[in-house]
Coordinates of C-alpha atoms in Angstrom, one line a residue:
M1 CA 17.5 111.7 58.7
T2 CA 14.4 113.2 60.8
M3 CA 14.9 116.7 63.0
E4 CA 11.6 116.7 65.1
S5 CA 10.0 117.5 68.8
G6 CA 7.5 116.8 71.2
S7 CA 6.1 119.8 71.3
T8 CA 8.7 122.9 69.8
F9 CA 10.8 122.7 66.3
D10 CA 14.8 122.8 67.5
I11 CA 15.4 124.6 64.5
P12 CA 19.7 125.8 65.1
A13 CA 19.9 122.0 66.4
F14 CA 18.0 120.4 63.4
L15 CA 19.8 123.2 61.1
A16 CA 23.4 121.9 62.4
T17 CA 22.9 118.6 61.2
L18 CA 22.3 120.0 57.6
T19 CA 24.7 118.4 54.7
Q20 CA 25.3 120.5 51.9
R21 CA 24.9 117.6 49.0
P22 CA 22.0 117.6 47.1
G23 CA 18.4 115.8 48.3
V24 CA 15.1 116.2 49.7
Y25 CA 13.4 117.7 51.8
K26 CA 9.2 117.3 53.8
M27 CA 8.2 119.0 56.2
L28 CA 5.4 117.7 58.3
D29 CA 2.4 119.3 60.7
A30 CA 2.0 117.6 64.2
Q31 CA -0.2 115.4 62.8
G32 CA 2.4 113.4 60.8
A33 CA 0.7 115.2 57.7
V34 CA 3.7 116.2 54.6
I35 CA 2.5 119.5 54.0
Y36 CA 5.7 120.4 51.6
V37 CA 7.9 119.2 49.4
G38 CA 11.1 120.7 48.1
K39 CA 14.3 119.6 46.2
A40 CA 17.7 120.9 47.1
K41 CA 21.3 121.5 45.2
N42 CA 22.8 122.5 49.1
L43 CA 20.0 120.8 51.4
K44 CA 22.0 122.8 54.3
K45 CA 21.4 126.7 52.6
R46 CA 18.0 125.7 51.0
V47 CA 15.9 125.0 54.2
S48 CA 18.6 127.4 56.2
S49 CA 16.0 130.0 54.2
Y50 CA 12.9 129.9 55.3
F51 CA 14.4 130.7 59.0
S52 CA 15.8 133.6 58.5
K53 CA 14.4 134.7 55.2
S54 CA 12.5 138.6 56.8
S55 CA 10.4 139.3 53.6
A56 CA 8.8 136.1 53.9
T57 CA 4.7 135.9 53.3
P58 CA 2.2 135.3 54.7
K59 CA 1.4 132.0 54.3
Q60 CA 5.0 131.6 54.0
I61 CA 5.4 133.0 57.9
A62 CA 2.4 130.6 58.4
M63 CA 3.9 127.1 56.5
V64 CA 6.5 127.7 58.7
A65 CA 4.8 128.0 61.3
R66 CA 2.5 124.4 61.4
I67 CA 6.9 122.3 61.5
H68 CA 7.1 119.8 63.7
A69 CA 8.7 117.9 61.7
I70 CA 12.0 117.8 58.7
E71 CA 13.1 114.2 57.0
V72 CA 15.5 114.6 54.3
T73 CA 16.6 112.1 51.8
V74 CA 20.5 112.3 50.0
T75 CA 20.5 112.2 46.6
R76 CA 23.8 111.7 44.2
T77 CA 22.1 114.6 42.0
E78 CA 20.2 117.2 41.7
G79 CA 18.6 116.4 38.8
E80 CA 17.8 112.8 40.9
A81 CA 16.4 115.4 43.9
L82 CA 14.0 117.0 41.3
L83 CA 12.1 113.3 40.0
L84 CA 11.9 112.1 43.6
E85 CA 10.7 115.9 45.0
N86 CA 8.0 115.4 42.3
Q87 CA 7.2 111.5 43.1
F88 CA 7.2 112.8 46.5
I89 CA 4.1 115.4 45.4
K90 CA 2.0 113.2 43.9
R91 CA 1.9 110.6 46.7
Y92 CA 1.7 112.8 49.1
K93 CA -0.3 116.3 47.9
P94 CA 0.8 118.1 50.2
R95 CA -0.6 121.7 51.1
Y96 CA 1.8 123.5 50.4
N97 CA 3.0 122.6 47.2
I98 CA 1.9 123.5 43.6
C99 CA -0.1 120.2 43.1
L100 CA -1.6 118.4 39.3
R101 CA -4.6 117.1 40.1
D102 CA -5.0 114.3 37.7
D103 CA -5.0 110.5 39.1
K104 CA -6.4 109.0 36.2
S105 CA -4.3 107.0 33.3
Y106 CA -4.4 108.2 29.3
P107 CA -6.8 106.7 27.0
H108 CA -5.0 105.0 23.9
I109 CA -6.4 103.4 20.8
Y110 CA -5.7 100.0 20.0
V111 CA -5.7 97.8 17.9
S112 CA -4.9 94.0 17.8
I113 CA -2.6 93.1 15.6
H114 CA -1.7 89.9 16.4
Q115 CA -5.8 87.7 15.5
E116 CA -6.7 87.7 12.2
F117 CA -8.8 90.2 12.3
P118 CA -7.6 92.7 14.3
Q119 CA -10.1 94.5 16.2
L120 CA -9.8 98.9 17.2
T121 CA -11.1 100.0 19.6
F122 CA -10.3 102.5 23.7
H123 CA -8.2 101.5 26.0
R124 CA -7.0 103.1 29.3
G125 CA -5.0 101.3 31.6
A126 CA -1.5 98.3 31.6
R127 CA -1.0 97.8 28.0
K128 CA -0.2 94.8 28.7
R129 CA -2.1 92.5 25.4
P130 CA -0.3 91.9 22.4
G131 CA -0.6 95.1 20.1
K132 CA -0.3 98.3 19.0
Y133 CA -1.5 102.1 21.3
F134 CA -1.4 104.5 20.1
G135 CA -1.9 108.5 21.6
P136 CA -2.0 109.3 25.1
Y137 CA -5.4 111.5 23.8
P138 CA -6.5 113.9 26.2
S139 CA -10.1 112.4 26.9
A140 CA -12.0 109.8 26.0
G141 CA -14.5 111.8 23.7
A142 CA -11.2 112.6 21.6
V143 CA -10.1 108.9 21.5
R144 CA -14.1 108.0 20.7
E145 CA -14.0 110.8 17.6
S146 CA -10.9 109.1 15.9
L147 CA -12.8 105.4 16.2
K148 CA -15.8 107.6 14.3
L149 CA -14.3 108.8 11.7
L150 CA -11.4 105.8 11.6
Q151 CA -14.9 103.4 11.0
K152 CA -16.3 105.5 9.1
A153 CA -12.6 105.4 6.4
F154 CA -12.0 102.3 6.6
R155 CA -15.2 99.9 9.1
V156 CA -12.2 98.1 10.6
R157 CA -14.1 96.5 13.6
Q158 CA -14.6 97.7 16.5
C159 CA -16.9 94.8 18.5
E160 CA -15.4 93.4 22.1
D161 CA -13.4 89.6 20.7
S162 CA -16.6 87.7 22.8
Y163 CA -19.9 89.5 20.5
F164 CA -17.3 88.8 17.2
S165 CA -17.2 85.6 18.8
N166 CA -20.8 84.4 18.6
R167 CA -21.9 86.5 15.5
S168 CA -24.5 84.1 13.1
R169 CA -25.3 87.0 10.8
P170 CA -24.1 91.1 9.9
C171 CA -24.8 93.8 13.2
L172 CA -26.4 97.1 12.2
Q173 CA -22.7 98.7 12.2
H174 CA -22.3 96.3 8.4
Q175 CA -25.9 97.5 7.4
I176 CA -25.1 101.5 7.4
D177 CA -21.8 100.4 6.5
R178 CA -19.3 101.1 8.9
C179 CA -17.6 97.5 9.6
T180 CA -17.5 95.1 6.9
A181 CA -18.4 91.9 8.5
P182 CA -15.4 89.9 9.3
C183 CA -17.6 88.0 11.8
V184 CA -19.5 86.3 9.1
N185 CA -16.9 86.3 6.5
L186 CA -18.0 89.1 4.2
I187 CA -14.7 90.1 3.6
T188 CA -11.3 88.1 3.2
A189 CA -8.3 88.0 6.0
E190 CA -6.5 89.3 3.1
A191 CA -8.5 92.5 2.0
Y192 CA -8.9 93.4 5.9
R193 CA -5.3 92.5 6.4
R194 CA -5.8 95.7 4.2
D195 CA -7.4 98.1 6.0
V196 CA -5.6 97.6 9.2
E197 CA -2.7 98.3 6.9
H198 CA -4.4 101.7 6.3
T199 CA -5.5 102.4 9.7
L200 CA -1.8 101.6 11.0
L201 CA -0.6 104.5 8.6
L202 CA -3.2 106.9 9.1
L203 CA -2.5 106.6 13.0
E204 CA 2.1 106.5 12.6
G205 CA 0.5 110.4 10.4
E206 CA 0.9 108.9 6.7
G207 CA -2.8 110.1 6.3
G208 CA -0.8 111.3 2.6
R209 CA 0.6 107.5 1.8
V210 CA -2.6 106.1 2.6
I211 CA -4.2 108.7 -0.1
E212 CA -2.2 107.4 -2.7
E213 CA -2.5 104.0 -2.2
L214 CA -6.3 104.2 -2.6
G215 CA -6.0 107.0 -5.6
A216 CA -3.7 104.5 -7.2
T217 CA -6.7 101.6 -5.9
M218 CA -9.7 104.0 -8.0
D219 CA -7.4 104.4 -11.3
A220 CA -7.3 101.2 -11.3
A221 CA -11.6 100.7 -11.0
A222 CA -12.2 102.9 -13.5
Q223 CA -9.2 102.1 -16.2
Q224 CA -11.8 98.2 -16.2
L225 CA -14.6 100.9 -16.2
D226 CA -15.9 99.3 -12.2
F227 CA -16.9 102.7 -11.8
E228 CA -18.9 101.3 -8.9
K229 CA -15.6 100.5 -6.9
A230 CA -13.6 103.1 -8.1
A231 CA -16.7 105.6 -6.2
R232 CA -16.3 103.9 -3.2
Y233 CA -12.1 105.1 -3.1
R234 CA -13.2 108.4 -4.2
D235 CA -15.8 108.4 -1.3
R236 CA -13.2 106.8 1.3
I237 CA -10.0 109.4 -0.6
A238 CA -13.0 112.4 0.1
T239 CA -13.2 111.4 3.8
L240 CA -9.6 110.4 4.7
R241 CA -9.4 114.3 3.4
G242 CA -11.4 115.3 5.8
I243 CA -9.6 113.8 8.6
L244 CA -6.7 115.1 7.4
Q245 CA -7.7 118.6 7.3
K246 CA -9.1 118.5 10.9
Q247 CA -5.8 117.1 12.7
F248 CA -3.1 118.1 10.8
V249 CA -0.1 120.3 12.3
A250 CA 1.3 122.9 9.9
G251 CA 5.9 121.9 10.0
E252 CA 4.9 119.6 11.8
K253 CA 6.0 115.9 11.5
G254 CA 7.1 114.7 15.2
D255 CA 5.3 114.2 17.9
L256 CA 5.6 117.4 20.2
D257 CA 3.3 118.7 23.3
M258 CA 2.2 122.9 23.8
I259 CA 1.6 124.1 27.5
A260 CA 0.2 127.3 27.6
C261 CA -0.3 128.9 31.4
A262 CA -1.5 131.3 32.9
S263 CA -2.2 133.0 36.7
Q264 CA -3.9 134.8 38.2
G265 CA -5.2 135.6 42.3
G266 CA -3.1 132.9 43.8
V267 CA -5.4 130.2 40.9
A268 CA -3.5 128.7 37.2
C269 CA -4.5 126.6 34.4
V270 CA -2.6 125.3 32.1
Q271 CA -3.7 124.1 28.8
V272 CA -1.7 121.3 26.9
F273 CA -2.0 120.2 22.8
F274 CA -1.4 117.6 22.4
I275 CA 0.3 117.1 18.7
R276 CA 1.2 112.6 18.0
K277 CA 2.9 112.5 14.4
G278 CA 2.7 115.7 13.1
Q279 CA -1.4 114.8 13.6
Q280 CA -3.7 116.6 17.2
L281 CA -5.1 114.3 18.8
G282 CA -7.1 118.2 21.1
D283 CA -6.4 119.5 24.2
R284 CA -7.1 119.1 27.6
T285 CA -7.7 121.7 30.8
F286 CA -5.8 121.8 34.5
F287 CA -6.1 123.9 37.0
P288 CA -2.8 122.5 40.1
K289 CA -3.6 122.7 43.7
M290 CA -1.7 125.7 44.8
E291 CA -2.1 127.2 47.9
E292 CA -0.9 131.1 47.3
A293 CA 0.7 132.7 43.8
Y294 CA 3.5 132.0 42.2
D295 CA 4.2 133.2 38.4
P296 CA 4.3 130.9 35.3
G297 CA 7.6 129.7 35.6
N298 CA 7.0 128.3 38.5
V299 CA 4.2 126.2 38.0
L300 CA 4.9 125.7 34.5
A301 CA 8.1 123.5 36.2
A302 CA 6.0 122.4 39.2
F303 CA 3.1 120.6 36.2
I304 CA 6.4 119.9 33.7
G305 CA 7.7 117.6 36.6
Q306 CA 5.4 115.7 38.3
Y307 CA 2.4 115.5 34.2
Y308 CA 5.4 113.2 33.3
L309 CA 6.4 111.2 35.3
D310 CA 4.3 107.5 34.1
K311 CA 3.3 109.8 31.2
P312 CA 5.6 109.5 27.2
V313 CA 7.9 112.5 27.6
P314 CA 7.5 113.7 23.5
T315 CA 10.8 115.1 21.9
E316 CA 9.7 118.5 22.3
I317 CA 7.8 120.7 24.3
L318 CA 6.7 124.3 23.5
A319 CA 5.5 126.7 26.8
S320 CA 3.9 129.5 26.7
H321 CA 6.8 130.7 29.5
E322 CA 10.4 130.5 30.3
P323 CA 9.6 127.2 33.0
T324 CA 11.9 127.8 36.5
D325 CA 15.1 125.4 36.6
C326 CA 14.3 124.6 32.9
A327 CA 18.0 123.2 32.1
L328 CA 17.5 120.6 34.9
L329 CA 14.0 119.7 34.4
T330 CA 14.8 119.0 30.7
E331 CA 18.2 116.9 31.4
V332 CA 16.4 115.2 34.2
L333 CA 13.0 114.2 31.2
A334 CA 15.6 113.0 28.2
Q335 CA 16.8 110.7 31.1
Q336 CA 13.4 110.0 31.9
A337 CA 12.7 109.5 28.3
K338 CA 15.3 107.7 27.2
H339 CA 15.9 109.8 24.4
G340 CA 16.1 114.0 23.8
V341 CA 14.2 116.4 25.1
Q342 CA 13.9 120.0 24.2
I343 CA 12.6 122.5 26.1
T344 CA 11.4 125.7 24.4
W345 CA 9.8 128.7 25.1
R346 CA 10.4 130.9 22.8
V347 CA 9.4 130.5 18.6
R348 CA 7.8 131.7 15.0
G349 CA 6.0 131.3 12.7
E350 CA 3.2 128.8 12.9
R351 CA 4.5 127.5 16.4
A352 CA 3.8 131.3 17.6
R353 CA 0.1 131.6 16.3
W354 CA -0.2 127.3 18.5
L355 CA 1.0 128.4 21.4
Q356 CA -0.9 131.6 21.6
M357 CA -3.8 129.8 20.8
A358 CA -3.3 127.4 24.2
Q359 CA -1.7 131.1 25.6
S360 CA -5.8 131.9 24.8
N361 CA -8.1 129.4 25.7
A362 CA -5.5 129.1 29.3
E363 CA -7.2 132.9 30.1
N364 CA -10.3 132.9 29.0
A365 CA -10.4 129.1 30.8
L366 CA -8.8 131.3 34.4
R367 CA -11.5 133.3 33.9
S368 CA -14.9 131.3 34.0
Q369 CA -13.5 128.7 36.7
L370 CA -12.4 132.4 38.4
A371 CA -15.6 133.0 38.3
A372 CA -16.8 129.7 39.6
R373 CA -14.7 129.7 42.7
M374 CA -16.6 132.7 43.7
N375 CA -19.3 131.5 43.2
M376 CA -19.0 128.0 44.8
A377 CA -17.8 129.9 47.7
A378 CA -20.8 131.6 47.9
R379 CA -22.5 128.4 47.9
Y380 CA -20.5 126.9 50.2
A381 CA -20.7 129.4 53.2
S382 CA -24.6 129.3 52.6
L383 CA -24.2 125.5 53.7
K384 CA -22.4 125.8 56.6
E385 CA -25.0 128.4 57.8
E386 CA -27.4 126.3 56.6
L387 CA -26.6 122.9 58.5
A388 CA -25.5 125.0 61.4
L389 CA -21.5 123.4 60.8
P390 CA -19.2 124.6 63.2
A391 CA -16.8 125.8 59.8
I392 CA -16.9 125.7 56.1
P393 CA -17.1 121.5 54.1
E394 CA -13.7 121.1 52.7
R395 CA -15.4 118.0 51.8
L396 CA -19.0 116.6 50.2
E397 CA -19.7 112.9 49.2
C398 CA -22.7 112.0 47.6
F399 CA -23.7 108.6 47.2
D400 CA -27.2 107.9 44.5
I401 CA -28.0 104.3 43.0
S402 CA -28.4 103.1 40.1
H403 CA -30.9 100.0 38.3
T404 CA -33.0 98.3 35.9
Q405 CA -35.5 96.6 38.1
G406 CA -32.6 95.3 39.9
G407 CA -30.2 94.2 38.0
Q408 CA -26.6 95.1 37.4
T409 CA -27.1 97.8 40.0
V410 CA -24.0 100.0 41.1
A411 CA -23.6 102.5 43.7
S412 CA -21.6 106.0 43.1
C413 CA -19.3 107.9 44.7
V414 CA -19.3 111.8 44.1
V415 CA -16.2 114.0 45.8
F416 CA -16.1 117.8 45.9
D417 CA -14.3 120.2 47.5
G418 CA -13.6 123.9 48.0
S419 CA -13.7 123.7 43.8
G420 CA -16.1 121.8 43.1
P421 CA -16.1 118.1 41.3
L422 CA -13.3 116.2 42.3
K423 CA -13.3 113.7 39.8
S424 CA -10.6 111.9 40.9
A425 CA -11.3 110.5 43.7
Y426 CA -15.3 109.6 42.0
R427 CA -16.0 105.9 43.3
R428 CA -19.1 103.6 42.2
F429 CA -19.2 100.4 43.5
N430 CA -20.8 96.6 41.4
I431 CA -23.9 95.8 44.2
E432 CA -22.9 91.8 45.3
G433 CA -25.5 89.6 47.3
E434 CA -28.4 92.2 47.9
T435 CA -32.7 91.5 47.1
A436 CA -33.0 92.9 44.0
G437 CA -34.2 96.9 44.2
D438 CA -33.4 96.7 47.5
D439 CA -32.2 100.2 47.4
Y440 CA -31.7 100.3 51.5
A441 CA -28.9 97.3 51.5
A442 CA -27.4 98.0 48.6
L443 CA -26.6 102.2 49.5
A444 CA -24.8 100.0 53.2
Q445 CA -23.3 97.8 51.0
A446 CA -21.6 100.9 48.9
V447 CA -20.6 103.3 51.9
G448 CA -19.5 100.3 54.0
R449 CA -17.2 99.4 51.8
R450 CA -16.4 102.9 51.2
F451 CA -15.5 103.6 54.0
A452 CA -14.3 100.9 55.4
R453 CA -11.0 102.7 52.7
M454 CA -11.6 105.5 54.5
K455 CA -11.0 103.3 57.8
K456 CA -7.5 102.4 55.8
G457 CA -6.6 105.5 55.4
E458 CA -7.1 106.1 51.6
H459 CA -8.5 108.3 51.8
P460 CA -10.1 112.0 54.4
A461 CA -13.6 111.6 55.8
P462 CA -15.6 113.7 54.1
D463 CA -17.7 117.4 56.0
V464 CA -21.3 115.8 54.7
L465 CA -22.6 113.1 53.8
F466 CA -25.5 113.2 51.0
I467 CA -27.4 110.0 50.5
D468 CA -30.2 110.0 47.6
G469 CA -32.9 109.3 49.1
G470 CA -35.3 109.6 52.6
K471 CA -35.6 108.7 55.8
G472 CA -35.3 105.0 55.0
Q473 CA -31.9 105.2 52.8
V474 CA -31.0 107.6 55.5
G475 CA -31.3 105.2 59.1
A476 CA -30.3 102.1 56.1
V477 CA -26.3 104.9 56.3
T478 CA -26.3 105.6 59.4
Q479 CA -26.7 102.6 60.6
A480 CA -24.2 100.9 59.0
L481 CA -22.1 103.4 59.9
S482 CA -22.6 102.8 63.5
E483 CA -21.7 98.8 63.4
M484 CA -18.3 100.5 61.8
G485 CA -17.2 103.2 64.5
L486 CA -18.7 105.9 62.6
G487 CA -21.3 107.3 64.3
D488 CA -20.5 110.8 63.8
V489 CA -20.1 112.0 60.1
M490 CA -23.2 114.1 60.0
I491 CA -25.0 112.5 57.3
V492 CA -28.1 113.9 55.2
G493 CA -30.9 112.2 52.7
V494 CA -31.9 114.4 49.9
A495 CA -35.3 113.0 49.0
K496 CA -37.0 114.8 45.7
G497 CA -39.6 117.1 46.2
R498 CA -43.3 116.7 44.4
E499 CA -43.2 115.6 40.4
R500 CA -39.8 115.8 41.5
R501 CA -39.4 119.7 40.5
P502 CA -35.8 121.2 41.5
G503 CA -36.5 123.3 44.5
M504 CA -38.8 121.5 46.5
E505 CA -35.6 119.2 48.3
T506 CA -36.6 118.2 51.5
L507 CA -34.1 116.6 53.6
F508 CA -33.0 114.7 56.1
V509 CA -30.3 115.0 59.0
P510 CA -29.7 112.4 62.0
P511 CA -31.0 111.6 64.9
D512 CA -33.9 113.3 64.5
C513 CA -35.0 113.2 60.7
R514 CA -37.1 116.2 60.9
P515 CA -37.2 117.7 57.4
L516 CA -36.0 120.5 56.4
K517 CA -36.0 122.3 53.6
L518 CA -34.0 125.3 52.6
P519 CA -35.7 128.3 50.1
P520 CA -35.3 127.3 46.3
G521 CA -33.1 128.8 44.7
S522 CA -30.4 129.6 47.8
A523 CA -26.8 129.2 47.3
A524 CA -26.3 125.8 50.0
L525 CA -29.8 124.3 47.9
L526 CA -27.9 125.3 44.2
L527 CA -24.5 123.3 45.5
I528 CA -27.1 120.3 47.7
Q529 CA -28.8 119.8 44.0
Q530 CA -25.4 119.9 41.7
I531 CA -23.0 117.2 44.2
R532 CA -26.4 115.2 43.7
D533 CA -27.3 115.9 40.9
E534 CA -23.8 114.6 40.0
A535 CA -23.5 111.1 41.8
H536 CA -27.2 110.5 40.4
R537 CA -25.1 110.7 36.8
F538 CA -21.8 108.7 37.7
A539 CA -24.5 106.3 38.7
I540 CA -26.4 106.4 35.9
T541 CA -23.5 106.0 33.5
G542 CA -22.8 103.1 35.3
H543 CA -25.3 100.8 35.4
R544 CA -25.2 101.6 31.8
Q545 CA -21.5 100.6 31.1
R546 CA -22.6 97.0 33.0
R547 CA -26.3 96.7 31.3
G548 CA -24.7 97.2 28.0
K549 CA -21.9 95.2 29.2
A550 CA -24.1 91.9 30.4
A551 CA -26.3 92.4 27.3
Q552 CA -23.2 91.5 24.6
R553 CA -22.9 88.8 26.9
S554 CA -23.7 85.4 25.2
R555 CA -26.0 82.7 27.7
L556 CA -22.9 80.3 25.7
D557 CA -20.2 81.7 27.0
D558 CA -20.6 81.1 30.8
I559 CA -21.3 76.5 29.4
P560 CA -17.9 75.2 29.8
G561 CA -16.1 73.1 27.5
L562 CA -18.1 75.7 24.3
G563 CA -15.3 78.1 22.9
P564 CA -15.7 80.7 20.5
K565 CA -15.5 78.3 17.2
R566 CA -18.3 75.9 19.1
R567 CA -19.7 78.8 19.8
Q568 CA -19.7 80.1 16.6
Q569 CA -20.7 76.9 14.5
L570 CA -24.0 76.0 17.0
L571 CA -25.1 79.7 15.4
K572 CA -24.5 79.5 12.4
Q573 CA -26.4 76.0 12.0
F574 CA -29.0 77.7 14.5
G575 CA -30.2 80.5 13.0
G576 CA -29.9 82.2 16.8
L577 CA -30.0 81.2 20.1
G578 CA -33.1 80.5 20.5
E579 CA -33.3 78.1 17.7
I580 CA -30.5 76.7 19.5
A581 CA -32.6 76.3 22.6
K582 CA -35.4 74.8 21.0
A583 CA -33.2 71.9 19.6
G584 CA -33.1 69.1 22.0
V585 CA -29.7 66.3 22.3
E586 CA -29.1 65.4 19.7
D587 CA -30.1 67.3 17.3
L588 CA -26.8 68.9 19.5
A589 CA -24.8 66.4 19.4
A590 CA -24.8 65.8 15.4
L591 CA -23.4 68.4 14.6
E592 CA -19.5 67.8 14.4
G593 CA -17.0 68.6 17.0
I594 CA -20.1 68.1 19.9
S595 CA -20.1 64.5 22.2
R596 CA -23.7 64.1 23.9
Q597 CA -22.0 65.2 26.7
L598 CA -21.5 68.9 25.7
A599 CA -24.5 68.9 24.1
E600 CA -26.6 67.7 27.7
R601 CA -25.3 71.0 29.6
I602 CA -26.0 72.9 26.8
H603 CA -28.9 71.3 26.5
D604 CA -29.0 72.0 30.0
A605 CA -28.4 75.7 30.6
L606 CA -30.2 76.9 28.3
H607 CA -32.6 75.7 29.4
D608 CA -32.5 76.3 33.2
R609 CA -32.0 79.9 32.3
D610 CA -35.6 79.9 30.7
G611 CA -36.3 78.4 34.1

């Protein structure tokens, strides 16, 4: 149900139509943007309260003044309303709600147990592949650290299948004792499977059982006077004990999240500690977006409701404060998770100490964030003055290009808002179809693709678009946007100074592109350097990832009809790709399973690429 008016909102008429059933209401401004979403047990009573409050805060008064329409969705229960409210908040990110800015999916550890020699690897995204997934982990760094420790303890392969299938001799990981080289059969499938089983047990929180089994094996080797083998198991047990000491949480065996909140001056920080199978996987800090001050109970209720919409819910959540509507929130989470969920905020003993640590972390992070925001606000105000902007900008974007001699070109786009980097809005573009090394064309393509999505409404337009480069790069981007009918976007080129020294940058602003130099150390220049450097870092990281994937891919992978087994057979027979390229068609066809037609394709493919 919607109520609106061309220029004024007829409040009494709308309130008269409201039902007293539970539901969700969306408040819209004159442009149709959702500015607030709320849920109610009684829609009529709740919505009416906005227009009859005598003690409303200035921001509440400002919000009500902007209401141009209200849309209402009736639900069967208050629990359904709470779930729908959080879905709407995550979708629309209304200005006056507490919004969790967390768009990235969380990483997992993946084990491909369906393979003869399973792979242990990092995974992010949809869990479609057969196998086992462990997590979620709070960050990619936490996953990589766990993989590093597991590699020391069990030496299970972590390479890609394409790399594994094309090996003819052990790689460096085997030489530094981090892999048992199943790719060249230096370990039996049975022994490798035992290492995989121990890895799975450790990930499932059964590290003590693994140590017992390895201890028994060590004792048996010692009794047989195989002291070298016993020493290897002794070292492995020592490594495992070190891992368990780092991750073990006293008294915990199941899945648990500890969530602490600190709030001050209209800014809130939420700290989450992740415990799975009695092991601490790490922690993560969040700064929900909110337009006014809220107490920690309100912040936690909004955070928990939005955070667990698309993530597994643990059986227990420890909170630093009692969340608002805790009973209703618990009921909704249990229905969503299809198992019992308990939210606790009064704890003692070891749990109280852990929760206090989370609270201290949240308070420290909040103090740092408040100081950074004050600094960032000064930088934005300075940028407004230096570039003669009509108002303090709310959104900045910056593009950069990275490649190696024109190969694997990647363009980056980073986004800053009033709080600093908005990493959920970062994007990378793999550049194809342009002349190698043509940075102008690469930038034009990336900016064109980015703003084509903007025109579709996928993201807002930036107030200022920074380009890492001088007049040539600015000209290419200006022309690309003009052809799209977006000639009013403010573009600023950032050219590096002599010897690429910070503080010596020159700015170029269309249409005349006269050089503009800001005082070294000025707040505006520091902001420009920060966003330029972030774009540069993000572009280089993307290029290295793309280059790494290309380096792992063998020339043999692109030959039709040549599968993994035949590739491995070729590599073992000839000793490497270089020797295969030297072989004639007759030599290739002499191998079992390779016909003359396939041998000709292999020969032609390798010699065509070699030039």
